[in-house]
Coordinates of C-alpha atoms in Angstrom, one line a residue:
M440 CA 41.1 38.2 -64.7
P441 CA 44.6 38.1 -63.1
S442 CA 47.5 38.6 -65.4
N443 CA 50.1 35.9 -66.0
K444 CA 52.6 38.2 -64.2
N445 CA 50.4 38.2 -61.1
N446 CA 50.0 34.5 -61.3
A447 CA 53.7 34.0 -61.4
S448 CA 54.2 36.3 -58.4
I449 CA 51.6 34.4 -56.4
S450 CA 53.3 31.0 -57.3
R451 CA 56.6 32.4 -56.2
Q452 CA 55.2 33.8 -52.9
W453 CA 53.5 30.5 -52.2
E454 CA 56.8 28.7 -52.6
V455 CA 58.3 31.2 -50.1
L456 CA 55.6 30.4 -47.6
K457 CA 56.3 26.7 -47.9
M458 CA 60.0 27.3 -47.0
I459 CA 59.3 29.2 -43.8
P460 CA 59.7 26.9 -40.7
S461 CA 57.5 26.9 -37.7
Q462 CA 60.3 25.8 -35.3
G463 CA 63.9 26.9 -34.6
N464 CA 65.4 30.3 -35.4
G465 CA 63.9 30.5 -38.9
I466 CA 65.3 30.7 -42.4
S467 CA 67.4 33.5 -43.8
V468 CA 66.6 35.6 -46.9
S469 CA 69.7 34.2 -48.6
D470 CA 68.6 30.7 -48.1
I471 CA 65.1 31.5 -49.4
H472 CA 66.7 33.2 -52.4
N473 CA 68.9 30.2 -53.1
K474 CA 66.0 27.8 -52.8
L475 CA 63.9 29.8 -55.2
A476 CA 66.7 29.8 -57.7
A477 CA 66.9 26.0 -57.4
A478 CA 63.2 25.8 -58.0
G479 CA 63.6 27.8 -61.2
F480 CA 62.5 31.3 -60.0
E481 CA 65.0 34.0 -61.3
V482 CA 64.4 36.9 -58.9
T483 CA 66.7 39.3 -57.0
R484 CA 67.2 39.2 -53.3
R485 CA 65.5 42.5 -53.1
T486 CA 62.4 40.9 -54.6
V487 CA 62.5 38.2 -51.9
D488 CA 62.7 40.9 -49.2
R489 CA 59.6 42.6 -50.7
D490 CA 57.8 39.2 -50.9
L491 CA 58.4 38.5 -47.2
I492 CA 57.2 41.9 -46.1
D493 CA 54.1 41.6 -48.2
L494 CA 53.4 38.1 -46.9
S495 CA 53.8 39.2 -43.3
I496 CA 50.7 41.3 -43.6
P497 CA 48.1 38.6 -44.3
F498 CA 50.1 35.6 -42.8
P499 CA 51.4 35.1 -39.2
I500 CA 55.1 35.2 -40.1
Y501 CA 57.7 37.5 -38.7
C502 CA 61.4 38.4 -38.9
N503 CA 63.5 37.1 -36.1
K504 CA 66.6 39.3 -35.8
E505 CA 69.8 38.1 -34.3
G506 CA 72.4 40.7 -34.4
N507 CA 72.9 41.6 -38.1
A508 CA 71.2 38.3 -39.2
Q509 CA 67.5 38.1 -40.1
Y510 CA 65.5 34.9 -40.0
W511 CA 61.9 34.4 -41.0
R512 CA 59.6 31.9 -39.3
W513 CA 55.9 31.3 -38.4
M514 CA 54.6 32.8 -35.2
E515 CA 54.2 30.5 -32.2
D516 CA 51.0 28.3 -32.3
K517 CA 50.3 29.3 -35.9
T518 CA 49.8 26.8 -38.7
S519 CA 52.5 26.5 -41.3
H520 CA 50.5 24.1 -43.5
I521 CA 50.1 25.5 -46.9
P522 CA 47.9 23.5 -49.3
G523 CA 48.7 23.0 -52.9
V524 CA 51.7 21.8 -54.9
S525 CA 55.2 23.0 -55.4
V526 CA 56.7 23.5 -58.8
A527 CA 58.7 20.3 -58.5
D528 CA 55.5 18.5 -57.3
A529 CA 53.6 19.9 -60.3
M530 CA 56.1 18.6 -62.7
M531 CA 56.1 15.2 -61.1
L532 CA 52.3 15.0 -61.1
Q533 CA 52.2 15.7 -64.8
L534 CA 54.5 12.8 -65.4
V535 CA 52.5 10.6 -63.0
E536 CA 49.3 11.5 -64.8
G537 CA 50.7 10.6 -68.2
T538 CA 51.8 7.2 -66.8
L539 CA 48.7 6.3 -64.8
K540 CA 46.3 7.2 -67.7
T541 CA 47.9 4.4 -69.7
I542 CA 47.3 1.7 -67.1
L543 CA 44.5 2.7 -64.8
P544 CA 40.8 2.8 -65.5
D545 CA 39.1 6.2 -65.2
T546 CA 37.3 5.1 -62.0
M547 CA 40.6 4.8 -60.1
L548 CA 41.8 8.2 -61.3
Q549 CA 38.8 10.1 -60.1
G550 CA 40.4 10.9 -56.7
L551 CA 43.5 12.3 -58.3
K552 CA 41.9 14.4 -61.0
D553 CA 41.7 17.5 -58.8
R554 CA 45.4 17.1 -57.9
F555 CA 46.3 16.8 -61.6
A556 CA 44.2 19.8 -62.5
L557 CA 46.0 21.8 -59.7
A558 CA 49.4 20.8 -61.1
K559 CA 48.4 21.9 -64.6
R560 CA 47.2 25.3 -63.3
K561 CA 50.4 25.7 -61.4
I562 CA 52.5 25.1 -64.5
D563 CA 50.3 27.3 -66.7
A564 CA 50.5 30.1 -64.2
L565 CA 54.3 30.3 -64.5
D566 CA 54.0 31.1 -68.2
G567 CA 57.7 31.2 -68.9
S568 CA 58.6 33.2 -65.7
N569 CA 60.1 30.0 -64.2
S570 CA 62.8 28.1 -66.0
K571 CA 61.5 24.7 -64.6
G572 CA 58.0 25.6 -65.8
L573 CA 59.4 25.6 -69.3
L574 CA 60.1 21.9 -69.0
A575 CA 56.4 21.0 -69.0
D576 CA 56.3 21.0 -72.8
K577 CA 59.6 19.0 -73.0
I578 CA 58.7 16.0 -70.9
A579 CA 56.4 13.2 -72.0
V580 CA 55.4 9.7 -71.0
V581 CA 55.2 7.0 -73.7
S582 CA 54.2 3.4 -72.9
P583 CA 56.8 0.8 -74.0
A584 CA 54.0 -1.5 -74.9
L585 CA 51.1 -1.1 -77.4
P586 CA 48.8 1.3 -75.6
L587 CA 45.5 -0.3 -74.7
T588 CA 42.5 1.4 -73.2
P589 CA 41.8 0.2 -69.7
P590 CA 38.5 -1.7 -69.5
A591 CA 35.5 0.0 -67.9
T592 CA 35.2 -1.1 -64.2
P593 CA 32.3 0.1 -62.0
A594 CA 33.4 2.2 -59.0
E595 CA 31.2 -0.1 -56.9
H596 CA 33.5 -3.0 -57.5
Y597 CA 36.5 -1.2 -56.0
E598 CA 34.4 0.0 -53.1
A599 CA 33.1 -3.5 -52.4
V600 CA 36.6 -5.0 -52.5
Q601 CA 38.0 -2.3 -50.3
Q602 CA 35.2 -2.6 -47.8
A603 CA 35.5 -6.4 -47.7
M604 CA 39.2 -6.4 -47.1
T605 CA 38.9 -3.6 -44.5
E606 CA 36.1 -5.3 -42.5
G607 CA 37.4 -8.9 -43.1
K608 CA 34.3 -10.1 -44.9
Q609 CA 33.7 -12.4 -47.8
L610 CA 32.1 -11.3 -51.1
A611 CA 29.3 -12.9 -53.0
A612 CA 30.3 -12.6 -56.6
V613 CA 29.0 -13.2 -60.1
Y614 CA 31.9 -13.6 -62.5
T615 CA 32.3 -14.2 -66.3
A616 CA 35.7 -15.8 -67.2
I617 CA 37.2 -14.8 -70.5
H618 CA 37.8 -18.4 -71.6
D619 CA 34.1 -19.7 -71.5
Q620 CA 32.0 -16.5 -71.2
V621 CA 29.7 -18.3 -68.7
Q622 CA 28.4 -16.4 -65.6
K623 CA 29.3 -18.3 -62.4
E624 CA 28.5 -17.5 -58.7
Y625 CA 31.3 -17.6 -56.1
Q626 CA 31.8 -16.9 -52.4
I627 CA 35.2 -15.4 -52.4
N628 CA 37.8 -14.3 -49.9
P629 CA 39.5 -11.1 -51.2
L630 CA 43.2 -11.1 -50.4
G631 CA 44.5 -8.1 -52.4
L632 CA 44.3 -6.0 -55.5
V633 CA 47.1 -6.0 -58.1
Q634 CA 47.4 -3.6 -61.1
R635 CA 49.1 -5.4 -64.0
G636 CA 49.4 -3.3 -67.1
H637 CA 45.9 -1.9 -67.9
I638 CA 44.1 -4.7 -66.0
T639 CA 43.2 -4.7 -62.3
Y640 CA 43.2 -8.2 -60.7
L641 CA 41.6 -9.4 -57.5
V642 CA 43.7 -12.0 -55.7
A643 CA 41.2 -14.3 -53.8
T644 CA 40.4 -17.8 -52.7
V645 CA 37.0 -19.4 -53.3
G646 CA 34.9 -20.7 -50.3
D647 CA 36.9 -23.0 -48.1
Y648 CA 39.6 -23.6 -50.7
S649 CA 43.1 -22.3 -50.0
D650 CA 44.5 -22.0 -53.5
Q651 CA 44.8 -18.4 -54.7
R652 CA 43.1 -17.3 -57.9
L653 CA 43.2 -14.2 -60.1
F654 CA 39.9 -12.5 -61.1
A655 CA 39.9 -9.6 -63.5
L656 CA 38.0 -6.9 -61.7
H657 CA 36.1 -5.7 -64.7
R658 CA 34.7 -9.2 -65.5
F659 CA 32.7 -9.2 -62.3
N660 CA 29.0 -8.8 -63.0
A661 CA 28.2 -8.3 -59.3
L662 CA 30.1 -8.0 -56.0
T663 CA 28.1 -8.0 -52.7
L664 CA 29.5 -7.7 -49.2
T665 CA 28.4 -10.6 -46.9
D666 CA 28.4 -11.1 -43.2
T667 CA 30.7 -14.1 -43.4
A668 CA 34.2 -13.7 -42.0
I669 CA 37.0 -13.8 -44.5
K670 CA 39.2 -16.9 -44.6
I671 CA 42.9 -16.1 -45.3
P672 CA 45.3 -19.0 -46.0
D673 CA 47.9 -19.5 -43.3
G674 CA 51.1 -17.5 -44.1
F675 CA 49.6 -15.7 -47.1
S676 CA 51.6 -12.6 -48.2
L677 CA 50.6 -10.6 -51.2
A678 CA 54.2 -9.5 -51.8
Q679 CA 55.4 -13.2 -51.7
Y680 CA 52.6 -14.2 -54.0
I681 CA 53.7 -11.6 -56.6
N682 CA 57.4 -12.4 -56.2
A683 CA 56.7 -16.1 -56.8
G684 CA 55.6 -15.2 -60.3
A685 CA 51.8 -15.6 -60.0
L686 CA 51.1 -12.5 -62.2
Q687 CA 53.2 -14.1 -65.0
F688 CA 50.4 -16.6 -65.6
G689 CA 52.4 -19.7 -65.6
S690 CA 53.8 -22.4 -63.3
G691 CA 55.6 -19.8 -61.2
K692 CA 58.7 -22.0 -61.2
A693 CA 62.2 -20.7 -61.7
I694 CA 63.9 -22.1 -64.8
Q695 CA 67.3 -21.7 -66.3
L696 CA 66.8 -20.1 -69.7
V697 CA 69.5 -20.8 -72.2
A698 CA 69.3 -19.2 -75.6
R699 CA 71.2 -17.6 -78.5
V700 CA 70.6 -13.9 -79.0
N701 CA 71.8 -11.6 -81.8
P702 CA 74.1 -8.6 -81.1
H703 CA 71.3 -6.0 -81.0
L704 CA 69.3 -7.9 -78.4
A705 CA 72.5 -8.6 -76.5
K706 CA 73.1 -4.8 -76.2
I707 CA 69.6 -4.3 -74.9
L708 CA 70.2 -7.1 -72.3
Y709 CA 73.5 -5.6 -71.2
E710 CA 71.6 -2.4 -70.3
A711 CA 68.6 -4.1 -68.8
P712 CA 69.4 -7.7 -67.7
L713 CA 66.8 -10.4 -67.4
A714 CA 68.1 -11.5 -64.0
E715 CA 70.9 -10.8 -61.5
D716 CA 72.7 -14.0 -62.6
M717 CA 72.4 -13.4 -66.3
K718 CA 75.4 -14.1 -68.5
L719 CA 76.1 -13.3 -72.1
T720 CA 78.9 -15.2 -73.8
P721 CA 80.1 -14.3 -77.3
A722 CA 79.7 -17.1 -79.9
A723 CA 81.9 -17.7 -83.0
D724 CA 79.2 -16.5 -85.4
G725 CA 78.8 -13.1 -83.7
W726 CA 75.7 -14.0 -81.7
F727 CA 75.7 -14.5 -77.9
E728 CA 74.7 -17.3 -75.6
L729 CA 72.3 -16.1 -72.9
S730 CA 71.9 -17.8 -69.6
A731 CA 69.6 -16.5 -66.9
S732 CA 67.3 -17.7 -64.0
V733 CA 63.8 -16.6 -64.8
I734 CA 60.2 -17.4 -63.8
D735 CA 58.4 -19.6 -66.3
G736 CA 55.2 -18.2 -67.5
W737 CA 53.3 -16.5 -70.3
Q738 CA 55.1 -13.2 -69.7
L739 CA 58.5 -14.9 -70.5
Q740 CA 57.0 -16.5 -73.7
W741 CA 55.5 -13.1 -74.8
W742 CA 58.9 -11.5 -74.4
I743 CA 60.7 -14.2 -76.4
L744 CA 58.1 -14.0 -79.2
S745 CA 58.4 -10.2 -79.3
H746 CA 62.1 -10.8 -80.2
S747 CA 61.5 -13.9 -82.3
L748 CA 64.0 -13.0 -85.0
A749 CA 66.6 -12.1 -82.4
I750 CA 66.5 -15.1 -80.1
Q751 CA 66.7 -18.9 -80.3
V752 CA 65.7 -20.8 -77.2
L753 CA 67.9 -23.8 -76.5
S754 CA 66.6 -25.0 -73.2
P755 CA 64.6 -26.0 -71.2
P756 CA 63.2 -28.2 -74.0
E757 CA 59.6 -27.7 -72.9
L758 CA 59.9 -23.9 -73.3
R759 CA 61.7 -24.4 -76.7
Q760 CA 58.9 -26.6 -77.9
A761 CA 56.2 -24.2 -76.7
I762 CA 57.9 -21.3 -78.7
V763 CA 58.3 -23.5 -81.8
D764 CA 54.6 -24.4 -81.7
K765 CA 53.5 -20.8 -81.4
I766 CA 55.7 -19.7 -84.2
R767 CA 54.5 -22.5 -86.4
G768 CA 50.9 -21.6 -85.6
A769 CA 51.5 -18.0 -86.4
A770 CA 53.2 -18.8 -89.7
A771 CA 50.2 -21.1 -90.6
L772 CA 47.9 -18.1 -90.3
Y773 CA 49.8 -16.4 -93.1
A774 CA 50.3 -19.4 -95.3
E775 CA 49.0 -19.1 -98.8
D776 CA 45.9 -21.2 -99.6

């Protein structure tokens, strides 16, 4: 079994190969040495010289001498594509893996697992020989929301949707909505897939209707590709659909939120504003008056309720009443008999 020292040398030499250009005069030993240092490899220039000489035996690279200067490059018509991941890429992939595991079902991660495993092996191989490799145990990803396990979604569902959108065909679907738990059959036009938190949604229209609907992908009981051509509403854009607030599960209308917030929540909002036009005005009692243009929907109400002791909605009156009703309903659940 190779030693950790050998693994670290191989990782360093692989980085060197990635730096060598296939065009132009080449790259100098000094530049390679500086780039290795930036990547966290603490080696001498002499070590870099030895690495280049060793690599020139199995790989088609050579030293292009111009006077006293020496530049390394790939030979003409030889490939310079080196598979794998760099140290920086490995660190990034570890962060990405931690993030995606909290929101994506295992089915969607299958294609990335080999890449994640390669990144882990890359970091493990450094074993303290690289300063950046030491960061692996000092970086973590934590979801700001309560972590939920993504629902199980058959891989066939993703494949059917992808094929339908690629070939421009409708899907015959059997779907069970969460509100009534009744299986229903639909002929749907798939318009796009959207990942919202841990749920994957299919944006689609039904039959000849043009109104867009959201279907949770894991609630499909069956998805079958048909020979019927897809019908896309005129001017439909997935980006515009999302920007209009469709994934906030509400009216999608912009409203002017006016509320009172306590000093702690005001500090949070100063750092992460609700909107570009948000204003916070100090009040006489130490609280702040908040004003912001936001999209009306469940997501807004969830945010307000999550800060229920720190915010008092003043307007619009419909939103204020909706929050009051929910708080009263929640309080009733805990009322003594």
